[in-house]
Amino acid sequence: MSAVEALCILLAGVAAGTINTIVGSGTLITFPTLLFFGYPPVVANVSNTVGLVAGGVTGVHGYRRELRGSLGTLRRLVPMSFLGAVIGALLLLVLPPEAFEAIVPALIALGLLLVILGPRLQAAAGARHSDAIVAWHQPVMMAGVLVAGVYGGYFGAAQGVILIGLLSALSAEPLQRLNGYKNVLGTVVNAVAAITFMAVAWDQIDWPAAGLIAVGALAGGYLGSTFGRRLPPSALRAFIIVIGVVAITRMVWFP
C-alpha cells in the first residue's frame, strides 16, 4: 500500500465517520475509495464494515446526553438490529452482489419521504388518538428496524437515512434524540456484521485498509457528534435529504 493510498483511505474514514454520525451514508465514501484502489467488492465491503465500527462508538458517545432516559426504547430496538445484522451479513456471503441493487434506491427514497413527512404523520396520529400511537407504532417500528438491520448487515450505505425516516415517522421524540437512537442501532448493526465477518470470512478482511478506516472513522465520529448535535431540526432534516438524494444518484447513475 502506497502512502497516497493510505492517506486517501484514512481521509475517507474521517469523512465517513463524520457523515455516519450526523445522518448515515458514510459507506458511499469509503466503499468506492477501496474499489478505486483495486480492492474486490466483497473484500471492500467487509473491510469497510469492520473499520466503520470505531466511528459508531465515538458517535454514540458524543450523543450520550440525547440518549439519557432511552434505555426502555433501546431495549426493544437493539435486539431487532442485532438479529437483522446477522441475517444481512450472512446474506452478503451467500447472495450475488447484485441481489439488493434494485431495492436499495427504493428503500432510501422511502426513508427520505418519511423524513420529510415525519412531523405531519406524528401530528396527524396524535390528533386522531394518542393511544393509537402506542398500539401499532411500536411493533411497526421494531419490524422496520429489523429490516433496516438486514440491509445494514448486507451493505449499509444510507442505513442511517432509512432509520431516521422510520423513527421520525413513528416516534414523537425530538429529531436529535432520534439521531442518537440511529447511531446506537447503526453501530450495533456494524459491530454484529463485523463480528460475523471475522468469524466466517476472516480471509476476506483486508486489515490494513480496515485499520485505516477505523482510525479515520474514530476521529470522524467525534467530529460528527460535535457538529451534528448543534444543527436545528430543520437543518438536520435538510442535510439528511441532501445526503439521501446523493446516495440515490450515486447508486442509480454511477453503480
GROMACS .gro file of C-alpha atoms in nm:
model
  255
    1MET     CA    1   0.000   0.000   0.000
    2SER     CA    2   0.146   0.337  -0.104
    3ALA     CA    3   0.148   0.644   0.118
    4VAL     CA    4  -0.103   0.818  -0.110
    5GLU     CA    5  -0.340   0.521  -0.097
    6ALA     CA    6  -0.313   0.501   0.282
    7LEU     CA    7  -0.379   0.874   0.320
    8CYS     CA    8  -0.684   0.860   0.091
    9ILE     CA    9  -0.833   0.565   0.280
   10LEU     CA   10  -0.766   0.738   0.613
   11LEU     CA   11  -0.935   1.061   0.499
   12ALA     CA   12  -1.226   0.863   0.357
   13GLY     CA   13  -1.265   0.707   0.701
   14VAL     CA   14  -1.275   1.051   0.864
   15ALA     CA   15  -1.542   1.170   0.619
   16ALA     CA   16  -1.746   0.851   0.656
   17GLY     CA   17  -1.734   0.861   1.036
   18THR     CA   18  -1.846   1.225   1.035
   19ILE     CA   19  -2.135   1.171   0.794
   20ASN     CA   20  -2.246   0.846   0.958
   21THR     CA   21  -2.283   1.019   1.294
   22ILE     CA   22  -2.487   1.306   1.151
   23VAL     CA   23  -2.708   1.106   0.916
   24GLY     CA   24  -2.551   0.794   0.764
   25SER     CA   25  -2.426   0.700   0.414
   26GLY     CA   26  -2.057   0.716   0.505
   27THR     CA   27  -2.013   0.385   0.324
   28LEU     CA   28  -2.074   0.573   0.000
   29ILE     CA   29  -1.736   0.737   0.057
   30THR     CA   30  -1.521   0.455   0.194
   31PHE     CA   31  -1.657   0.172  -0.023
   32PRO     CA   32  -1.590   0.346  -0.360
   33THR     CA   33  -1.250   0.458  -0.230
   34LEU     CA   34  -1.150   0.097  -0.170
   35LEU     CA   35  -1.288  -0.006  -0.509
   36PHE     CA   36  -1.088   0.274  -0.673
   37PHE     CA   37  -0.767   0.130  -0.531
   38GLY     CA   38  -0.846  -0.214  -0.667
   39TYR     CA   39  -0.999  -0.400  -0.372
   40PRO     CA   40  -1.252  -0.669  -0.477
   41PRO     CA   41  -1.614  -0.568  -0.395
   42VAL     CA   42  -1.671  -0.824  -0.118
   43VAL     CA   43  -1.331  -0.753   0.040
   44ALA     CA   44  -1.402  -0.379   0.023
   45ASN     CA   45  -1.748  -0.419   0.175
   46VAL     CA   46  -1.634  -0.647   0.457
   47SER     CA   47  -1.322  -0.442   0.540
   48ASN     CA   48  -1.526  -0.121   0.531
   49THR     CA   49  -1.785  -0.261   0.773
   50VAL     CA   50  -1.516  -0.370   1.018
   51GLY     CA   51  -1.341  -0.032   1.002
   52LEU     CA   52  -1.651   0.185   1.050
   53VAL     CA   53  -1.742   0.031   1.386
   54ALA     CA   54  -1.495   0.264   1.559
   55GLY     CA   55  -1.673   0.572   1.426
   56GLY     CA   56  -2.003   0.445   1.560
   57VAL     CA   57  -1.857   0.414   1.909
   58THR     CA   58  -1.740   0.777   1.922
   59GLY     CA   59  -2.065   0.890   1.760
   60VAL     CA   60  -2.274   0.718   2.027
   61HIS     CA   61  -2.054   0.863   2.299
   62GLY     CA   62  -2.097   1.209   2.151
   63TYR     CA   63  -2.478   1.176   2.166
   64ARG     CA   64  -2.483   1.043   2.522
   65ARG     CA   65  -2.674   1.349   2.651
   66GLU     CA   66  -2.955   1.298   2.398
   67LEU     CA   67  -2.971   0.929   2.491
   68ARG     CA   68  -3.039   0.979   2.862
   69GLY     CA   69  -3.358   0.803   2.967
   70SER     CA   70  -3.379   0.600   2.646
   71LEU     CA   71  -3.297   0.257   2.788
   72GLY     CA   72  -3.652   0.125   2.755
   73THR     CA   73  -3.675   0.214   2.386
   74LEU     CA   74  -3.330   0.078   2.308
   75ARG     CA   75  -3.409  -0.249   2.485
   76ARG     CA   76  -3.687  -0.304   2.232
   77LEU     CA   77  -3.498  -0.190   1.923
   78VAL     CA   78  -3.141  -0.312   1.973
   79PRO     CA   79  -3.233  -0.685   1.954
   80MET     CA   80  -3.407  -0.616   1.622
   81SER     CA   81  -3.092  -0.451   1.485
   82PHE     CA   82  -2.881  -0.738   1.622
   83LEU     CA   83  -3.090  -1.007   1.454
   84GLY     CA   84  -3.120  -0.814   1.128
   85ALA     CA   85  -2.745  -0.756   1.112
   86VAL     CA   86  -2.668  -1.128   1.148
   87ILE     CA   87  -2.914  -1.213   0.870
   88GLY     CA   88  -2.778  -0.940   0.643
   89ALA     CA   89  -2.415  -1.032   0.699
   90LEU     CA   90  -2.483  -1.395   0.618
   91LEU     CA   91  -2.679  -1.296   0.307
   92LEU     CA   92  -2.377  -1.098   0.187
   93LEU     CA   93  -2.170  -1.413   0.195
   94VAL     CA   94  -2.419  -1.632   0.003
   95LEU     CA   95  -2.602  -1.399  -0.238
   96PRO     CA   96  -2.460  -1.239  -0.554
   97PRO     CA   97  -2.355  -0.872  -0.520
   98GLU     CA   98  -2.641  -0.762  -0.748
   99ALA     CA   99  -2.912  -0.908  -0.526
  100PHE     CA  100  -3.011  -0.586  -0.344
  101GLU     CA  101  -2.921  -0.333  -0.614
  102ALA     CA  102  -3.279  -0.282  -0.734
  103ILE     CA  103  -3.435  -0.239  -0.390
  104VAL     CA  104  -3.172  -0.018  -0.224
  105PRO     CA  105  -3.262   0.312  -0.401
  106ALA     CA  106  -3.629   0.249  -0.325
  107LEU     CA  107  -3.553   0.194   0.044
  108ILE     CA  108  -3.352   0.516   0.061
  109ALA     CA  109  -3.628   0.707  -0.120
  110LEU     CA  110  -3.882   0.572   0.128
  111GLY     CA  111  -3.658   0.681   0.414
  112LEU     CA  112  -3.635   1.032   0.269
  113LEU     CA  113  -4.011   1.050   0.225
  114LEU     CA  114  -4.059   0.953   0.589
  115VAL     CA  115  -3.804   1.216   0.697
  116ILE     CA  116  -3.999   1.483   0.507
  117LEU     CA  117  -4.344   1.370   0.620
  118GLY     CA  118  -4.244   1.261   0.971
  119PRO     CA  119  -4.368   1.571   1.162
  120ARG     CA  120  -4.701   1.569   0.975
  121LEU     CA  121  -4.751   1.197   1.032
  122GLN     CA  122  -4.679   1.239   1.403
  123ALA     CA  123  -4.921   1.531   1.432
  124ALA     CA  124  -5.195   1.351   1.241
  125ALA     CA  125  -5.162   1.035   1.451
  126GLY     CA  126  -5.164   1.235   1.772
  127ALA     CA  127  -5.474   1.428   1.665
  128ARG     CA  128  -5.663   1.108   1.590
  129HIS     CA  129  -5.593   0.926   1.912
  130SER     CA  130  -5.283   0.924   2.131
  131ASP     CA  131  -5.337   0.557   2.230
  132ALA     CA  132  -5.325   0.456   1.863
  133ILE     CA  133  -4.959   0.557   1.853
  134VAL     CA  134  -4.871   0.306   2.125
  135ALA     CA  135  -5.099   0.038   1.981
  136TRP     CA  136  -4.932  -0.007   1.645
  137HIS     CA  137  -4.634   0.225   1.609
  138GLN     CA  138  -4.404   0.021   1.831
  139PRO     CA  139  -4.442  -0.318   1.654
  140VAL     CA  140  -4.415  -0.149   1.314
  141MET     CA  141  -4.106   0.036   1.431
  142MET     CA  142  -3.950  -0.287   1.558
  143ALA     CA  143  -4.021  -0.463   1.229
  144GLY     CA  144  -3.877  -0.171   1.035
  145VAL     CA  145  -3.562  -0.167   1.247
  146LEU     CA  146  -3.524  -0.541   1.181
  147VAL     CA  147  -3.546  -0.484   0.804
  148ALA     CA  148  -3.303  -0.192   0.827
  149GLY     CA  149  -3.067  -0.420   1.020
  150VAL     CA  150  -3.079  -0.681   0.743
  151TYR     CA  151  -2.999  -0.413   0.489
  152GLY     CA  152  -2.726  -0.267   0.710
  153GLY     CA  153  -2.562  -0.603   0.763
  154TYR     CA  154  -2.570  -0.669   0.390
  155PHE     CA  155  -2.440  -0.335   0.264
  156GLY     CA  156  -2.526  -0.045   0.495
  157ALA     CA  157  -2.500   0.263   0.271
  158ALA     CA  158  -2.768   0.515   0.378
  159GLN     CA  159  -2.888   0.283   0.655
  160GLY     CA  160  -2.900   0.596   0.872
  161VAL     CA  161  -3.137   0.770   0.632
  162ILE     CA  162  -3.373   0.473   0.642
  163LEU     CA  163  -3.358   0.453   1.022
  164ILE     CA  164  -3.414   0.825   1.074
  165GLY     CA  165  -3.708   0.820   0.834
  166LEU     CA  166  -3.864   0.526   1.013
  167LEU     CA  167  -3.809   0.664   1.362
  168SER     CA  168  -3.922   1.017   1.280
  169ALA     CA  169  -4.246   0.887   1.130
  170LEU     CA  170  -4.332   0.657   1.422
  171SER     CA  171  -4.192   0.842   1.724
  172ALA     CA  172  -4.274   1.176   1.882
  173GLU     CA  173  -3.918   1.212   2.019
  174PRO     CA  174  -3.709   1.516   1.913
  175LEU     CA  175  -3.506   1.462   1.597
  176GLN     CA  176  -3.168   1.490   1.771
  177ARG     CA  177  -3.272   1.220   2.018
  178LEU     CA  178  -3.378   1.001   1.725
  179ASN     CA  179  -3.038   1.065   1.571
  180GLY     CA  180  -2.887   0.927   1.891
  181TYR     CA  181  -3.103   0.617   1.856
  182LYS     CA  182  -2.990   0.586   1.494
  183ASN     CA  183  -2.626   0.598   1.600
  184VAL     CA  184  -2.676   0.323   1.857
  185LEU     CA  185  -2.869   0.098   1.619
  186GLY     CA  186  -2.631   0.159   1.329
  187THR     CA  187  -2.332   0.083   1.550
  188VAL     CA  188  -2.493  -0.240   1.669
  189VAL     CA  189  -2.554  -0.346   1.310
  190ASN     CA  190  -2.198  -0.265   1.203
  191ALA     CA  191  -2.048  -0.435   1.507
  192VAL     CA  192  -2.255  -0.753   1.469
  193ALA     CA  193  -2.185  -0.768   1.096
  194ALA     CA  194  -1.814  -0.713   1.162
  195ILE     CA  195  -1.804  -0.992   1.420
  196THR     CA  196  -1.990  -1.222   1.181
  197PHE     CA  197  -1.741  -1.146   0.905
  198MET     CA  198  -1.447  -1.208   1.139
  199ALA     CA  199  -1.599  -1.541   1.238
  200VAL     CA  200  -1.681  -1.678   0.894
  201ALA     CA  201  -1.487  -1.465   0.642
  202TRP     CA  202  -1.163  -1.372   0.814
  203ASP     CA  203  -0.970  -1.417   0.490
  204GLN     CA  204  -1.192  -1.159   0.316
  205ILE     CA  205  -1.087  -0.876   0.551
  206ASP     CA  206  -0.802  -0.651   0.443
  207TRP     CA  207  -0.676  -0.548   0.785
  208PRO     CA  208  -0.452  -0.256   0.683
  209ALA     CA  209  -0.744  -0.095   0.498
  210ALA     CA  210  -0.988  -0.171   0.779
  211GLY     CA  211  -0.743  -0.027   1.033
  212LEU     CA  212  -0.701   0.298   0.840
  213ILE     CA  213  -1.077   0.337   0.807
  214ALA     CA  214  -1.114   0.267   1.180
  215VAL     CA  215  -0.864   0.536   1.278
  216GLY     CA  216  -1.026   0.788   1.045
  217ALA     CA  217  -1.380   0.697   1.149
  218LEU     CA  218  -1.287   0.724   1.517
  219ALA     CA  219  -1.199   1.089   1.462
  220GLY     CA  220  -1.492   1.140   1.227
  221GLY     CA  221  -1.743   1.012   1.483
  222TYR     CA  222  -1.622   1.274   1.727
  223LEU     CA  223  -1.642   1.549   1.465
  224GLY     CA  224  -1.988   1.440   1.354
  225SER     CA  225  -2.131   1.432   1.705
  226THR     CA  226  -1.977   1.770   1.784
  227PHE     CA  227  -2.128   1.946   1.483
  228GLY     CA  228  -2.435   1.732   1.425
  229ARG     CA  229  -2.575   1.793   1.772
  230ARG     CA  230  -2.570   2.169   1.708
  231LEU     CA  231  -2.790   2.151   1.398
  232PRO     CA  232  -3.154   2.260   1.446
  233PRO     CA  233  -3.418   2.003   1.339
  234SER     CA  234  -3.494   2.180   1.009
  235ALA     CA  235  -3.125   2.196   0.914
  236LEU     CA  236  -3.071   1.833   1.016
  237ARG     CA  237  -3.367   1.721   0.803
  238ALA     CA  238  -3.234   1.921   0.509
  239PHE     CA  239  -2.889   1.763   0.549
  240ILE     CA  240  -3.044   1.416   0.564
  241ILE     CA  241  -3.242   1.482   0.245
  242VAL     CA  242  -2.935   1.608   0.058
  243ILE     CA  243  -2.727   1.306   0.160
  244GLY     CA  244  -3.012   1.071   0.068
  245VAL     CA  245  -3.054   1.223  -0.278
  246VAL     CA  246  -2.679   1.199  -0.336
  247ALA     CA  247  -2.689   0.834  -0.228
  248ILE     CA  248  -2.973   0.751  -0.469
  249THR     CA  249  -2.800   0.936  -0.753
  250ARG     CA  250  -2.473   0.757  -0.683
  251MET     CA  251  -2.639   0.413  -0.684
  252VAL     CA  252  -2.869   0.460  -0.983
  253TRP     CA  253  -2.649   0.654  -1.224
  254PHE     CA  254  -2.300   0.555  -1.107
  255PRO     CA  255  -2.332   0.191  -0.991
   0.00000   0.00000   0.00000
